[in-house]
Amino acid sequence: MIRLYVPDDLDLACPDIRLGKEQGHYLRNVMRLRDGDPVLVFNGRHGEALTTFLSGVGPKGAGVLAISGVDHRPFSPSPDLDLVVALVKRGPLETIIEKATELGVRRIRLAITRRTNADRTNVDRLRAIAIEASEQTGRLDVPEIMPPEKLERLLDGWDASRRLMFCDETGGPPALDALRDAPKDQPWAVLIGPEGGFAPEETERLRGLDFVTPVSLGPRILRADTAAISALTLWQAAVGDWAP
Ligand code: SAM
């Protein structure tokens, strides 16, 4: 069944969710829905609701989704895991956003590091990618995507109760060893560097911080997108919601 993210409250007392032009077009012309067809919706706050599609009504005739049942699945958030990723080229960055969403990251922070060769990206486009991946993957929330910020500033303001798994291409203990006895009830973040890697000063600072756990992802240098997918997979298996 089609799943759609909507910003509206999921409330039987106000059952009509008005569709925007694009969503109406997508449901009617791309997915070829007919009046009365079911659609699941979620808003990142209230779980999932079952709705029925009605075309040709609502503002500009884009259609509405009429809620027929709330709590189809009650809300449960993704694990409290941030991905901190250096800005990399558009293709790999978009892959990272999509795969991190599928892998259950709750928040994505974009970092500008010494060797990052870009300081801006289209955050709205990244948000759209995260919404689409959340719809596809069945999760009940959408990861928040923060605008780019300097790594130094991000570390200055770090909440030390959140452990940071620093993926260090220059070496460190294997990630699975470092995570084996890690507490499961603590917020975490995973840090991935840019195409050019971390500058020596950045590596030195990170290694000296109490809340940092440096890890290696094996003997080969991985591209940033491969490294992000590998690190998130290992974290989910050892500490996250795949862990026994
Ligand atoms: N240019 C760097 C070099 O040749 O040493 C490689 C940077 S790599 C493309 C991008 C990021 O992926 C790294 O900064 C690191 O966070 C992560 N990464 C890649 N391979 C890794 C490994 N074997 N262990 C830990 N992290 C790794």
Coordinates of C-alpha atoms and ligand atoms in Angstrom, one line a residue:
M1 CA 0.0 0.0 0.0
I2 CA 1.2 3.5 -0.8
R3 CA 2.6 5.4 2.2
L4 CA 2.8 9.2 2.3
Y5 CA 4.4 11.6 4.7
V6 CA 2.0 14.5 5.7
P7 CA 2.7 17.4 8.1
D8 CA -1.0 17.4 9.3
D9 CA -2.2 16.0 12.6
L10 CA -3.7 12.5 12.4
D11 CA -6.9 13.1 14.1
L12 CA -10.3 11.5 13.4
A13 CA -12.0 14.8 14.6
C14 CA -10.5 16.6 11.5
P15 CA -10.3 13.7 9.1
D16 CA -9.6 15.5 5.8
I17 CA -5.9 15.9 4.8
R18 CA -5.7 18.3 1.9
L19 CA -3.2 17.3 -0.7
G20 CA -0.8 19.7 -2.4
K21 CA -0.8 19.9 -6.2
E22 CA 2.3 17.6 -6.4
Q23 CA 1.0 14.9 -4.0
G24 CA -2.4 14.9 -5.8
H25 CA -0.7 14.6 -9.2
Y26 CA 1.5 11.8 -7.8
L27 CA -1.4 9.7 -6.4
R28 CA -3.7 10.2 -9.4
N29 CA -1.4 10.2 -12.4
V30 CA 1.7 8.4 -11.3
M31 CA 0.3 5.8 -8.9
R32 CA -3.0 5.7 -10.8
L33 CA -5.1 5.7 -7.6
R34 CA -8.9 5.7 -7.9
D35 CA -11.4 7.3 -5.6
G36 CA -11.7 5.2 -2.4
D37 CA -8.3 3.6 -2.7
P38 CA -6.5 3.3 0.6
V39 CA -3.3 5.2 1.5
L40 CA -1.3 5.0 4.7
V41 CA 0.0 8.3 6.1
F42 CA 2.4 9.2 8.9
N43 CA 3.6 12.6 10.2
G44 CA 6.5 11.7 12.5
R45 CA 4.4 12.4 15.6
H46 CA 1.2 10.3 15.7
G47 CA 2.1 7.0 14.2
E48 CA 0.4 5.9 11.1
A49 CA -3.2 6.3 9.9
L50 CA -5.3 4.7 7.2
T51 CA -7.0 7.0 4.8
T52 CA -9.0 6.9 1.6
F53 CA -8.1 8.9 -1.5
L54 CA -10.7 11.3 -3.0
S55 CA -9.7 13.1 -6.1
G56 CA -11.0 16.4 -7.5
V57 CA -11.9 17.9 -4.2
G58 CA -10.0 20.2 -1.8
P59 CA -8.1 23.3 -2.8
K60 CA -7.5 23.5 -6.5
G61 CA -9.0 20.0 -6.9
A62 CA -5.8 18.3 -5.9
G63 CA -7.7 15.8 -3.8
V64 CA -7.9 14.8 -0.1
L65 CA -7.1 11.8 2.0
A66 CA -9.9 11.1 4.4
I67 CA -8.7 9.4 7.6
S68 CA -10.7 6.3 8.3
G69 CA -8.6 4.9 11.2
V70 CA -5.8 6.3 13.4
D71 CA -3.1 4.3 15.2
H72 CA -2.8 1.8 12.4
R73 CA 0.7 1.6 13.9
P74 CA 1.4 3.7 17.1
F75 CA 4.3 6.0 16.9
S76 CA 7.8 4.8 17.8
P77 CA 10.8 6.9 17.0
S78 CA 14.0 5.7 15.3
P79 CA 17.0 5.0 17.7
D80 CA 18.6 8.1 19.1
L81 CA 21.4 8.1 16.5
D82 CA 22.8 11.1 14.6
L83 CA 24.9 10.9 11.5
V84 CA 27.5 13.7 11.3
V85 CA 28.8 13.7 7.7
A86 CA 31.2 16.0 6.0
L87 CA 29.7 17.7 2.9
V88 CA 30.8 15.5 -0.1
K89 CA 29.8 15.7 -3.8
R90 CA 26.1 15.8 -4.6
G91 CA 25.8 12.2 -5.8
P92 CA 27.4 10.5 -2.8
L93 CA 25.8 12.9 -0.4
E94 CA 22.3 12.1 -1.7
T95 CA 23.1 8.4 -1.5
I96 CA 24.2 8.9 2.1
I97 CA 20.9 10.7 3.0
E98 CA 18.8 8.0 1.4
K99 CA 20.7 5.1 3.0
A100 CA 21.1 6.7 6.4
T101 CA 17.3 7.1 6.4
E102 CA 16.8 3.5 5.5
L103 CA 19.2 2.5 8.2
G104 CA 17.2 4.3 10.9
V105 CA 19.2 7.5 11.7
R106 CA 17.1 10.1 13.6
R107 CA 19.1 13.2 12.6
I108 CA 21.7 14.1 10.0
R109 CA 24.2 16.9 10.7
L110 CA 26.2 18.2 7.7
A111 CA 29.7 19.2 8.7
I112 CA 32.2 21.6 7.0
T113 CA 35.7 20.2 7.7
R114 CA 39.1 21.5 6.8
R115 CA 39.2 19.4 3.6
T116 CA 35.5 19.9 2.6
N117 CA 35.6 21.6 -0.8
A118 CA 31.9 22.9 -0.6
D119 CA 30.2 24.8 2.1
R120 CA 26.6 24.7 0.9
T121 CA 24.1 22.2 -0.4
N122 CA 20.4 22.2 -1.2
V123 CA 19.1 21.1 2.2
D124 CA 15.4 21.2 0.9
R125 CA 16.3 18.6 -1.8
L126 CA 18.1 16.5 0.9
R127 CA 14.9 16.7 3.0
A128 CA 12.8 15.6 0.1
I129 CA 15.1 12.6 -0.4
A130 CA 14.8 11.7 3.3
I131 CA 10.9 11.9 3.1
E132 CA 10.8 9.7 0.1
A133 CA 13.1 7.1 1.7
S134 CA 11.1 7.2 5.0
E135 CA 7.9 6.6 3.0
Q136 CA 9.5 3.6 1.2
T137 CA 11.2 2.1 4.2
G138 CA 8.1 2.0 6.6
R139 CA 9.6 4.1 9.3
L140 CA 7.2 6.4 11.3
D141 CA 9.5 9.4 11.5
V142 CA 11.6 11.4 9.0
P143 CA 15.2 12.2 9.9
E144 CA 15.8 15.9 10.7
I145 CA 18.4 17.4 8.3
M146 CA 20.4 20.3 9.8
P147 CA 22.0 23.0 7.7
P148 CA 25.8 22.7 7.2
E149 CA 27.9 23.9 10.2
K150 CA 31.7 23.9 10.8
L151 CA 33.0 20.7 12.4
E152 CA 34.9 22.8 15.0
R153 CA 31.8 24.7 16.1
L154 CA 29.8 21.5 16.1
L155 CA 32.3 19.9 18.5
D156 CA 32.5 23.1 20.7
G157 CA 28.7 22.7 21.3
W158 CA 28.7 19.0 21.6
D159 CA 26.4 17.4 24.3
A160 CA 28.9 15.1 26.0
S161 CA 26.2 12.6 27.0
R162 CA 26.1 11.6 23.2
R163 CA 28.9 9.3 22.3
L164 CA 30.6 10.0 18.9
M165 CA 31.8 7.0 16.9
F166 CA 34.6 8.6 14.9
C167 CA 35.3 6.7 11.7
D168 CA 39.0 7.2 11.4
E169 CA 40.6 6.1 8.2
T170 CA 44.1 6.3 9.8
G171 CA 43.3 3.4 12.1
G172 CA 41.8 2.5 15.4
P173 CA 40.2 -0.5 17.1
P174 CA 37.8 -2.4 14.8
A175 CA 34.3 -0.9 15.1
L176 CA 32.7 -4.2 16.4
D177 CA 35.3 -4.5 19.2
A178 CA 34.8 -0.8 20.2
L179 CA 31.0 -1.2 20.3
R180 CA 30.8 -4.6 21.9
D181 CA 30.2 -3.4 25.5
A182 CA 28.8 0.0 24.6
P183 CA 25.7 0.9 26.6
K184 CA 22.5 0.7 24.6
D185 CA 20.5 3.3 26.4
Q186 CA 22.8 6.2 25.4
P187 CA 22.4 8.7 22.5
W188 CA 25.1 8.1 19.8
A189 CA 26.4 9.7 16.7
V190 CA 28.5 8.4 13.8
L191 CA 31.1 10.7 12.2
I192 CA 32.2 10.4 8.5
G193 CA 34.8 12.6 6.9
P194 CA 35.1 14.1 3.4
E195 CA 36.6 12.7 0.2
G196 CA 40.0 14.1 1.3
G197 CA 39.8 12.6 4.8
F198 CA 40.2 14.5 8.1
A199 CA 43.1 17.0 8.5
P200 CA 45.7 15.8 11.1
E201 CA 44.6 18.6 13.5
E202 CA 41.0 17.4 13.3
T203 CA 42.0 13.8 13.9
E204 CA 44.1 14.9 16.9
R205 CA 41.3 17.0 18.4
L206 CA 38.8 14.2 17.9
R207 CA 41.0 11.6 19.5
G208 CA 41.5 13.7 22.6
L209 CA 37.8 14.2 23.3
D210 CA 36.2 12.2 26.2
F211 CA 33.0 11.5 24.3
V212 CA 34.7 10.2 21.2
T213 CA 35.1 6.5 20.3
P214 CA 37.6 6.2 17.4
V215 CA 37.0 3.2 15.2
S216 CA 38.4 1.5 12.1
L217 CA 36.1 0.2 9.4
G218 CA 38.8 -2.3 8.2
P219 CA 42.0 -2.2 6.2
R220 CA 40.7 -0.6 3.1
I221 CA 39.9 3.1 2.5
L222 CA 36.2 3.4 1.8
R223 CA 34.4 6.1 -0.1
A224 CA 32.4 8.3 2.2
D225 CA 29.1 6.8 1.1
T226 CA 30.3 3.2 1.6
A227 CA 31.8 4.2 5.0
A228 CA 28.5 5.8 6.2
I229 CA 26.5 2.7 5.2
S230 CA 29.1 0.3 6.8
A231 CA 29.4 2.3 10.0
L232 CA 25.6 2.7 10.5
T233 CA 25.1 -1.1 9.8
L234 CA 27.7 -2.0 12.4
W235 CA 26.2 0.4 15.0
Q236 CA 22.7 -0.9 14.4
A237 CA 23.9 -4.5 14.8
A238 CA 25.9 -3.8 17.9
V239 CA 24.0 -1.1 19.8
G240 CA 20.9 -0.1 17.8
D241 CA 17.5 -1.8 17.1
W242 CA 19.0 -4.8 15.3
A243 CA 21.0 -5.7 18.4
P244 CA 19.9 -8.7 20.5
Ligands
SAM1 N1 41.2 10.6 1.4 C1 41.3 9.7 2.6 C2 42.5 8.8 2.5 O1 42.9 8.5 1.4 O2 43.0 8.5 3.6 C3 40.0 8.9 2.6 C4 38.8 9.6 3.1 S1 37.4 8.5 3.0 C5 37.1 8.6 1.3 C6 36.1 9.4 3.7 C7 35.8 9.1 5.1 O3 35.3 7.7 5.2 C8 36.9 9.1 6.1 O4 37.2 10.4 6.5 C9 36.4 8.2 7.2 O5 35.5 8.9 8.1 C10 35.6 7.1 6.5 N2 36.4 6.0 6.2 C11 36.8 5.5 5.0 N3 37.5 4.3 5.2 C12 37.6 4.1 6.5 C13 38.2 3.1 7.3 N4 38.8 2.0 6.7 N5 38.1 3.1 8.6 C14 37.4 4.2 9.2 N6 36.8 5.2 8.5 C15 36.9 5.1 7.2

